């Protein structure tokens, strides 16, 4: 079976039917032509002689890990060479490797060095003193030592203050003594911890004279640098098979009277002095600020996974032909079935909406970081609320969106070689890590409760919360014009009223004698709903502004503007329909209004139909990134499915060994 | 690490708090105390010395298959011995092994013999003549030969008439010549086809004198009975790794001038005579009747998967403690967080609703089968519509429900040893096989269109469609009392109006000149929505009748009746809230009505809270069936997680081989 050199004619036709310039779209969605070009350069360099992902499907668990180590080291070396060629001395393209789609293409099962690059080195820089950075950080940046960030335990994830690992300060030796006092206090999950790292940052409860001083960070060597043997008192290993990410080498760690010098506690903020004096961190407001950055990255990362799945599904749906519409007519591309368009097009437009809102959130983070460096913390709560709401809804939408896309590929979506299962396994993990989604929504809900008090007291609101004050001042929703502004305002008005209702329920509970946290728990359903809508109103408004602001319009060609108008139209109509149960509670709509929305939905699906393949081309995924027999640029789907099947170990000999051993004796015994 | 002998005290407390008798609940949900006892007997027999599922996690792809063959043969032998002991000569308990939860416990990756038992032997009986049964069926029943059912092709799944495999009749030899004329005509997906079967039924286009005679079934030997070598002209193999079900051995098959005698076409219905005369099947209405049976089985099967996930999650949520509600209070069971109850309880109640509706559907199938044997086909369309709608919504709800349950277990739900990933992989496959869900909904939609014409013409409607006529006669929804009957009627009224609207859109399209199938395609979104609601109204009504009919109430204790009332209350309130966008389109509800529903939701969640663990106990899953470190009956979760981790191959030596090979050279190169 050889793969044809030609592009599948259906895909040729699709590309010819596009009404816009794909390269202009790519530069727009990457928001930076330089970033796009850099990405392509890195891909070219790294994919030159990269391994075939299909083979990974059949490696043993142990060999997936061993290959992960090898490929991570090789890729890091290549990338370092490239970095030196392009920007000597910099480090900015390393994260490109370990997190984004390029890293996943090289290591579809994840990398045991990812947490080292993304968290260990960053934490040493952000939490260590200059001396500590000189001692550990430089070696870590240089990969002379490999570390991880050991926070979660077998018994605790979300609730940081519940961690049980202890670090007791001992004055006479000027040391901390680290212990895992219970089974549930074992560190559990850190990437690379199992068999890869020789150092880690341990998050533990600091005790001085048996008095708890809160959670602190400690640098700990866990394995010998020469032999890699675990050091005394260290019980360390792999946590075993997971749904995905077999290469990440998540590990466990138990500690028994392990001693480290006092100077191994990261002391940029809080400090322990030699006499046992504890000096508190001066900037406790900042505790959750680094998480905002990570949550931006999670949003953008899950966007990429979702976009990959949309690209694979769209291309396959343009190639696959099935079920004639009129009997005896030829079978159409499945993309011509309306139900298929309804499955795919909203996912594409959701990707774009999150890409825009994630980009805006990241810019807000950068501005706020500057403000913070001037000790201006005013915008932290609103940024925190947005990052929580967006992280929760984006990871949820992408996870379930990828699965719906996979299902819309029919049986072949169930093949490992479609890569859709792997994308799902990555996306869904993000619903849990970096803040479990329901917990995040509850945090947003609490901020909304506080903000609603400000609304009632007519205080000034934070910019991204200002709509709550505006909408609260309306007795009822203004006349329904149905235009884009109206649809965005309908979402804002609904978010406002959901907040009002949750606030009312919460206050009734306080009056009935519940404590504030009890009332929050009891109002949890309504609060999470309000929080979700707050996030969705922000996403819708960001999309609306991007498409309608004159200064943005002027930078784009007319054909691209037309495309974006269609995408916005679909996004708003579809989002409003999706939240119609809440909207109709607060806004009266007639049968004509509702029929009109359905007609607009169907009309814009038809408008977008000829551009779907081209939009996905514009996401600019390298075939090695998609790594899918269904999603290749050339559309030679069936040949690739067959080629992948041929690699199954069960196809390497005519008769499997179990035939003589088990099957034949079984059949013969029945004669 | 040893597993404690005691039951976790939180689970002890939960079981003591139950307000009903678990054994009575089990007998009720199994609908037959004998069935329940038979199930327990089979479990006891088969699980005595069954393998540890954790070890399967680390086998190579090839060994998963080889073990699947061994365990299938062993289990079949044990079961045959049991069958002979209990009911000599019968076969009724074999399907228990190969499909249900017991089979999954023994072969978590699926069995390469499953399609043999479930489809090959059945098809020989239902489509073969007595002579053909004597020749092939008896040997198949006895496992002297192993077969599969080869229908889907690389290029065709849903659309049966599009199959490309050819069977040309050749008069002079009285043979069929079988061919796969294209790459896309390769058979693809049949279970066991890859390396296991030596026979199969091939579904192919019959040609006589180059004239197409439609799709027929042919018995074909594919491998030598002694050597298991593929026979001449047969290109056969494994289709490679999938998202789940690694043990099912799905295969491909290409044919090149393979000859079989004329008598190998299954001729119970259609026939080819020796002179080449084609005799049509007299009962073409029956083509889709066997599928009704299979779809009942899919509904009940996915119910089981969903119930397993609910049991695992509920037990874990009773054991897991996290995040104090009041600061400095002890951490509560996560099941005491309202948001967690909102994630779990609706899934439990959904399982029960589908169990009831699936059971009712199966009884309707049995009645209809009797009618069909009297050549009475009147109820086929309504049964077909219900089976399609239920199969689609049950597989969808269970798939996404299992994933939401898994997410509500936090990080540990991502461990393979939770078994939740495996349950998801099984459940989601059922969204695609036995009729892709959207295609099924469209078929229901088409039946609804026809039925609406009958409504307009005031014709008599089929019993499960009769509500459409009743609701159509109301000018508006009767006064909203909010009681259960009102909630069921609200769903029926909404299904009726969604049908009315879809019918209107469809007719407008016909008037604009579209053909009927084009109009169906263009109305696809509204038709699938109407179809889904039709199914949901049936499920809600079935649940309502079960709980409220006097003859049913009398058979149960007061405490069980009280429990079922709470379950119904939650199901109806939650389902109505979920479809509120559509309901509010047709029924005017006040703010008070909506607030009341939310209050009822929160109240009944609290009522059900003390019974959740006991309800799941009542599903009566053996620990070996759940096969989950999070879900064991004794609740010793953390010890089991650790025990499973210790089995990772990466924990069998202190230093992995990649350290000296790759990691150390990499780190040293950076010095």
Short mmCIF file of N, CA, C and O in Angstrom, two decimals, chain A residues 448-535:
data_model
loop_
_atom_site.label_atom_id
_atom_site.label_comp_id
_atom_site.label_asym_id
_atom_site.label_seq_id
_atom_site.Cartn_x
_atom_site.Cartn_y
_atom_site.Cartn_z
N UNK A 448 -18.19 37.11 42.23
CA UNK A 448 -19.44 37.74 41.73
C UNK A 448 -20.32 38.19 42.90
O UNK A 448 -20.95 39.24 42.83
N UNK A 449 -20.36 37.39 43.97
CA UNK A 449 -21.15 37.79 45.15
C UNK A 449 -20.64 39.12 45.71
O UNK A 449 -21.41 40.03 45.99
N UNK A 450 -19.31 39.21 45.85
CA UNK A 450 -18.71 40.46 46.34
C UNK A 450 -19.04 41.61 45.40
O UNK A 450 -19.38 42.72 45.82
N UNK A 451 -18.90 41.34 44.11
CA UNK A 451 -19.13 42.40 43.14
C UNK A 451 -20.58 42.86 43.19
O UNK A 451 -20.88 44.04 43.00
N UNK A 452 -21.49 41.91 43.43
CA UNK A 452 -22.91 42.29 43.46
C UNK A 452 -23.19 43.24 44.63
O UNK A 452 -24.02 44.16 44.50
N UNK A 453 -22.48 43.08 45.75
CA UNK A 453 -22.61 44.05 46.85
C UNK A 453 -22.18 45.43 46.35
O UNK A 453 -22.83 46.44 46.64
N UNK A 454 -21.10 45.47 45.58
CA UNK A 454 -20.67 46.75 45.00
C UNK A 454 -21.72 47.31 44.05
O UNK A 454 -21.95 48.52 44.01
N UNK A 455 -22.36 46.44 43.29
CA UNK A 455 -23.42 46.90 42.37
C UNK A 455 -24.53 47.56 43.19
O UNK A 455 -24.99 48.66 42.87
N UNK A 456 -24.95 46.87 44.26
CA UNK A 456 -26.06 47.38 45.07
C UNK A 456 -25.67 48.70 45.75
O UNK A 456 -26.52 49.57 45.94
N UNK A 457 -24.39 48.82 46.08
CA UNK A 457 -23.92 50.07 46.72
C UNK A 457 -23.46 51.10 45.70
O UNK A 457 -22.83 52.09 46.07
N UNK A 458 -23.71 50.83 44.44
CA UNK A 458 -23.34 51.74 43.35
C UNK A 458 -21.87 52.15 43.40
O UNK A 458 -21.52 53.30 43.09
N UNK A 459 -21.03 51.20 43.82
CA UNK A 459 -19.59 51.47 43.78
C UNK A 459 -19.08 51.26 42.35
O UNK A 459 -19.73 50.60 41.53
N UNK A 460 -17.88 51.78 42.11
CA UNK A 460 -17.31 51.57 40.78
C UNK A 460 -16.88 50.12 40.62
O UNK A 460 -16.35 49.52 41.56
N UNK A 461 -17.15 49.56 39.46
CA UNK A 461 -16.84 48.15 39.25
C UNK A 461 -15.57 48.02 38.41
O UNK A 461 -15.21 48.92 37.65
N UNK A 462 -14.93 46.87 38.53
CA UNK A 462 -13.76 46.59 37.70
C UNK A 462 -14.20 46.50 36.23
O UNK A 462 -15.34 46.07 35.97
N UNK A 463 -13.33 46.91 35.29
CA UNK A 463 -13.77 47.04 33.89
C UNK A 463 -14.53 45.83 33.33
O UNK A 463 -15.59 46.00 32.74
N UNK A 464 -13.98 44.61 33.52
CA UNK A 464 -14.67 43.47 32.90
C UNK A 464 -15.90 43.04 33.70
O UNK A 464 -16.58 42.09 33.32
N UNK A 465 -16.17 43.73 34.81
CA UNK A 465 -17.38 43.45 35.60
C UNK A 465 -18.40 44.58 35.42
O UNK A 465 -19.52 44.49 35.96
N UNK A 466 -18.00 45.64 34.70
CA UNK A 466 -18.84 46.84 34.63
C UNK A 466 -20.22 46.54 34.06
O UNK A 466 -21.22 47.16 34.44
N UNK A 467 -20.30 45.57 33.14
CA UNK A 467 -21.61 45.27 32.54
C UNK A 467 -22.63 44.88 33.60
O UNK A 467 -23.83 45.08 33.41
N UNK A 468 -22.19 44.32 34.72
CA UNK A 468 -23.13 43.92 35.78
C UNK A 468 -23.89 45.14 36.30
O UNK A 468 -25.11 45.07 36.54
N UNK A 469 -23.16 46.26 36.45
CA UNK A 469 -23.81 47.48 36.92
C UNK A 469 -24.77 48.04 35.88
O UNK A 469 -25.90 48.44 36.19
N UNK A 470 -24.31 48.02 34.63
CA UNK A 470 -25.16 48.54 33.54
C UNK A 470 -26.46 47.73 33.45
O UNK A 470 -27.57 48.29 33.48
N UNK A 471 -26.32 46.42 33.35
CA UNK A 471 -27.50 45.57 33.18
C UNK A 471 -28.42 45.62 34.41
O UNK A 471 -29.64 45.52 34.29
N UNK A 472 -27.81 45.76 35.60
CA UNK A 472 -28.63 45.81 36.81
C UNK A 472 -29.50 47.06 36.81
O UNK A 472 -30.56 47.09 37.45
N UNK A 473 -29.07 48.10 36.08
CA UNK A 473 -29.83 49.35 36.08
C UNK A 473 -31.03 49.30 35.12
O UNK A 473 -31.87 50.19 35.14
N UNK A 474 -31.07 48.25 34.28
CA UNK A 474 -32.22 48.15 33.35
C UNK A 474 -33.38 47.48 34.07
O UNK A 474 -33.22 46.43 34.69
N UNK A 475 -34.56 48.04 33.94
CA UNK A 475 -35.73 47.36 34.50
C UNK A 475 -36.03 46.10 33.73
O UNK A 475 -36.40 45.09 34.29
N UNK A 476 -35.89 46.21 32.45
CA UNK A 476 -36.02 45.01 31.64
C UNK A 476 -35.10 45.12 30.44
O UNK A 476 -34.52 46.18 30.17
N UNK A 477 -34.96 44.02 29.72
CA UNK A 477 -34.06 44.03 28.57
C UNK A 477 -34.61 44.98 27.50
O UNK A 477 -35.80 44.94 27.20
N UNK A 478 -33.73 45.82 26.91
CA UNK A 478 -34.21 46.74 25.86
C UNK A 478 -34.77 45.95 24.68
O UNK A 478 -34.56 44.76 24.56
N UNK A 479 -35.44 46.65 23.83
CA UNK A 479 -36.10 45.99 22.71
C UNK A 479 -35.14 45.03 21.96
O UNK A 479 -33.99 45.37 21.69
N UNK A 480 -35.64 43.85 21.65
CA UNK A 480 -34.85 42.81 21.00
C UNK A 480 -34.69 43.11 19.51
O UNK A 480 -35.60 42.90 18.72
N UNK A 481 -33.48 43.60 19.13
CA UNK A 481 -33.24 43.84 17.71
C UNK A 481 -32.67 42.58 17.07
O UNK A 481 -32.76 42.41 15.86
N UNK A 482 -32.02 41.74 17.88
CA UNK A 482 -31.42 40.52 17.33
C UNK A 482 -30.06 40.74 16.71
O UNK A 482 -29.44 39.79 16.23
N UNK A 483 -29.59 42.01 16.65
CA UNK A 483 -28.25 42.20 16.06
C UNK A 483 -27.17 41.73 17.04
O UNK A 483 -27.47 41.31 18.15
N UNK A 484 -25.92 41.78 16.57
CA UNK A 484 -24.85 41.18 17.37
C UNK A 484 -24.75 41.82 18.76
O UNK A 484 -24.55 41.14 19.75
N UNK A 485 -24.87 43.16 18.79
CA UNK A 485 -24.78 43.85 20.08
C UNK A 485 -25.88 43.34 21.01
O UNK A 485 -25.64 43.09 22.19
N UNK A 486 -27.06 43.18 20.45
CA UNK A 486 -28.20 42.67 21.23
C UNK A 486 -27.90 41.28 21.78
O UNK A 486 -28.20 40.99 22.95
N UNK A 487 -27.28 40.44 20.97
CA UNK A 487 -27.01 39.06 21.43
C UNK A 487 -25.96 39.06 22.54
O UNK A 487 -26.09 38.33 23.53
N UNK A 488 -24.92 39.90 22.38
CA UNK A 488 -23.91 40.00 23.44
C UNK A 488 -24.57 40.52 24.71
O UNK A 488 -24.35 39.99 25.81
N UNK A 489 -25.41 41.54 24.57
CA UNK A 489 -26.07 42.10 25.75
C UNK A 489 -27.04 41.10 26.39
O UNK A 489 -27.24 41.11 27.60
N UNK A 490 -27.64 40.27 25.57
CA UNK A 490 -28.54 39.25 26.12
C UNK A 490 -27.76 38.30 27.04
O UNK A 490 -28.23 37.92 28.11
N UNK A 491 -26.54 37.95 26.61
CA UNK A 491 -25.71 37.09 27.46
C UNK A 491 -25.31 37.83 28.74
O UNK A 491 -25.33 37.27 29.84
N UNK A 492 -24.95 39.11 28.59
CA UNK A 492 -24.54 39.89 29.76
C UNK A 492 -25.71 40.08 30.73
O UNK A 492 -25.56 39.98 31.94
N UNK A 493 -26.88 40.37 30.16
CA UNK A 493 -28.08 40.58 30.98
C UNK A 493 -28.42 39.29 31.74
O UNK A 493 -28.80 39.32 32.91
N UNK A 494 -28.24 38.17 31.06
CA UNK A 494 -28.54 36.88 31.70
C UNK A 494 -27.52 36.57 32.79
O UNK A 494 -27.89 36.12 33.88
N UNK A 495 -26.24 36.82 32.51
CA UNK A 495 -25.21 36.61 33.54
C UNK A 495 -25.52 37.49 34.75
O UNK A 495 -25.38 37.06 35.90
N UNK A 496 -25.94 38.71 34.50
CA UNK A 496 -26.27 39.63 35.58
C UNK A 496 -27.42 39.09 36.43
O UNK A 496 -27.36 39.08 37.66
N UNK A 497 -28.46 38.63 35.76
CA UNK A 497 -29.62 38.15 36.51
C UNK A 497 -29.36 36.82 37.21
O UNK A 497 -29.91 36.56 38.28
N UNK A 498 -28.52 35.98 36.61
CA UNK A 498 -28.14 34.75 37.31
C UNK A 498 -27.34 35.11 38.58
O UNK A 498 -27.49 34.47 39.62
N UNK A 499 -26.50 36.14 38.48
CA UNK A 499 -25.76 36.59 39.65
C UNK A 499 -26.72 37.13 40.71
O UNK A 499 -26.59 36.82 41.90
N UNK A 500 -27.69 37.93 40.26
CA UNK A 500 -28.69 38.48 41.19
C UNK A 500 -29.42 37.36 41.92
O UNK A 500 -29.59 37.40 43.15
N UNK A 501 -29.85 36.34 41.20
CA UNK A 501 -30.60 35.24 41.82
C UNK A 501 -29.73 34.47 42.81
O UNK A 501 -30.15 34.13 43.91
N UNK A 502 -28.49 34.21 42.41
CA UNK A 502 -27.59 33.48 43.31
C UNK A 502 -27.34 34.29 44.58
O UNK A 502 -27.32 33.76 45.69
N UNK A 503 -27.18 35.61 44.40
CA UNK A 503 -26.97 36.49 45.55
C UNK A 503 -28.17 36.44 46.49
O UNK A 503 -28.03 36.39 47.71
N UNK A 504 -29.36 36.43 45.90
CA UNK A 504 -30.58 36.37 46.70
C UNK A 504 -30.65 35.05 47.49
O UNK A 504 -30.89 35.04 48.71
N UNK A 505 -30.40 33.94 46.82
CA UNK A 505 -30.43 32.63 47.50
C UNK A 505 -29.39 32.61 48.63
O UNK A 505 -29.65 32.12 49.73
N UNK A 506 -28.22 33.11 48.31
CA UNK A 506 -27.12 33.13 49.29
C UNK A 506 -27.52 33.94 50.52
O UNK A 506 -27.34 33.49 51.66
N UNK A 507 -28.12 35.10 50.29
CA UNK A 507 -28.50 35.94 51.43
C UNK A 507 -29.63 35.36 52.25
O UNK A 507 -29.65 35.50 53.48
N UNK A 508 -30.56 34.70 51.56
CA UNK A 508 -31.62 34.03 52.32
C UNK A 508 -31.04 32.97 53.24
O UNK A 508 -31.49 32.78 54.37
N UNK A 509 -30.01 32.30 52.76
CA UNK A 509 -29.39 31.26 53.59
C UNK A 509 -28.65 31.88 54.76
O UNK A 509 -28.65 31.32 55.86
N UNK A 510 -27.99 33.01 54.52
CA UNK A 510 -27.33 33.69 55.64
C UNK A 510 -28.37 34.07 56.70
O UNK A 510 -28.16 33.89 57.89
N UNK A 511 -29.52 34.57 56.22
CA UNK A 511 -30.57 34.98 57.17
C UNK A 511 -31.11 33.78 57.95
O UNK A 511 -31.53 33.92 59.08
N UNK A 512 -31.09 32.61 57.30
CA UNK A 512 -31.56 31.42 58.02
C UNK A 512 -30.50 30.88 58.98
O UNK A 512 -30.69 29.84 59.58
N UNK A 513 -29.36 31.55 59.06
CA UNK A 513 -28.38 31.20 60.08
C UNK A 513 -27.17 30.42 59.59
O UNK A 513 -26.32 30.01 60.38
N UNK A 514 -27.09 30.18 58.26
CA UNK A 514 -25.90 29.50 57.76
C UNK A 514 -24.70 30.45 57.84
O UNK A 514 -24.86 31.68 57.73
N UNK A 515 -23.51 29.88 58.01
CA UNK A 515 -22.30 30.70 57.92
C UNK A 515 -22.07 31.04 56.44
O UNK A 515 -22.68 30.43 55.54
N UNK A 516 -21.18 31.99 56.19
CA UNK A 516 -20.93 32.38 54.79
C UNK A 516 -20.45 31.18 53.95
O UNK A 516 -20.99 30.95 52.87
N UNK A 517 -19.47 30.41 54.43
CA UNK A 517 -19.04 29.28 53.59
C UNK A 517 -20.13 28.22 53.42
O UNK A 517 -20.26 27.63 52.35
N UNK A 518 -20.93 28.02 54.45
CA UNK A 518 -22.05 27.08 54.30
C UNK A 518 -23.04 27.58 53.25
O UNK A 518 -23.56 26.80 52.44
N UNK A 519 -23.30 28.88 53.28
CA UNK A 519 -24.25 29.44 52.30
C UNK A 519 -23.69 29.36 50.89
O UNK A 519 -24.42 29.10 49.93
N UNK A 520 -22.37 29.54 50.75
CA UNK A 520 -21.74 29.38 49.43
C UNK A 520 -21.92 27.94 48.96
O UNK A 520 -22.34 27.69 47.82
N UNK A 521 -21.65 26.98 49.83
CA UNK A 521 -21.80 25.58 49.44
C UNK A 521 -23.24 25.28 49.02
O UNK A 521 -23.49 24.68 47.97
N UNK A 522 -24.19 25.76 49.82
CA UNK A 522 -25.60 25.47 49.53
C UNK A 522 -26.09 26.18 48.28
O UNK A 522 -27.09 25.78 47.68
N UNK A 523 -25.40 27.25 47.86
CA UNK A 523 -25.80 27.98 46.65
C UNK A 523 -24.90 27.58 45.47
O UNK A 523 -24.87 28.25 44.44
N UNK A 524 -24.20 26.46 45.64
CA UNK A 524 -23.17 26.07 44.67
C UNK A 524 -23.68 25.91 43.25
O UNK A 524 -23.00 26.28 42.29
N UNK A 525 -24.88 25.38 43.08
CA UNK A 525 -25.38 25.15 41.72
C UNK A 525 -25.61 26.48 41.01
O UNK A 525 -25.13 26.70 39.89
N UNK A 526 -26.31 27.40 41.68
CA UNK A 526 -26.60 28.69 41.05
C UNK A 526 -25.33 29.54 40.86
O UNK A 526 -25.20 30.26 39.88
N UNK A 527 -24.41 29.42 41.80
CA UNK A 527 -23.16 30.20 41.68
C UNK A 527 -22.32 29.73 40.50
O UNK A 527 -21.76 30.56 39.77
N UNK A 528 -22.23 28.42 40.31
CA UNK A 528 -21.41 27.95 39.19
C UNK A 528 -22.06 28.32 37.85
O UNK A 528 -21.38 28.62 36.88
N UNK A 529 -23.38 28.33 37.82
CA UNK A 529 -24.06 28.73 36.59
C UNK A 529 -23.80 30.21 36.27
O UNK A 529 -23.54 30.58 35.13
N UNK A 530 -23.86 31.05 37.30
CA UNK A 530 -23.58 32.49 37.10
C UNK A 530 -22.14 32.67 36.63
O UNK A 530 -21.86 33.46 35.72
N UNK A 531 -21.23 31.91 37.24
CA UNK A 531 -19.81 32.03 36.90
C UNK A 531 -19.57 31.65 35.44
O UNK A 531 -18.84 32.33 34.72
N UNK A 532 -20.20 30.58 35.02
CA UNK A 532 -20.01 30.14 33.63
C UNK A 532 -20.50 31.23 32.68
O UNK A 532 -19.82 31.56 31.70
N UNK A 533 -21.66 31.79 32.97
CA UNK A 533 -22.20 32.82 32.08
C UNK A 533 -21.35 34.08 32.07
O UNK A 533 -21.23 34.76 31.04
N UNK A 534 -20.76 34.41 33.22
CA UNK A 534 -19.85 35.56 33.26
C UNK A 534 -18.71 35.35 32.26
O UNK A 534 -18.37 36.25 31.48
N UNK A 535 -18.13 34.16 32.28
CA UNK A 535 -17.05 33.86 31.33
C UNK A 535 -17.54 33.91 29.89
O UNK A 535 -16.88 34.47 29.02
#
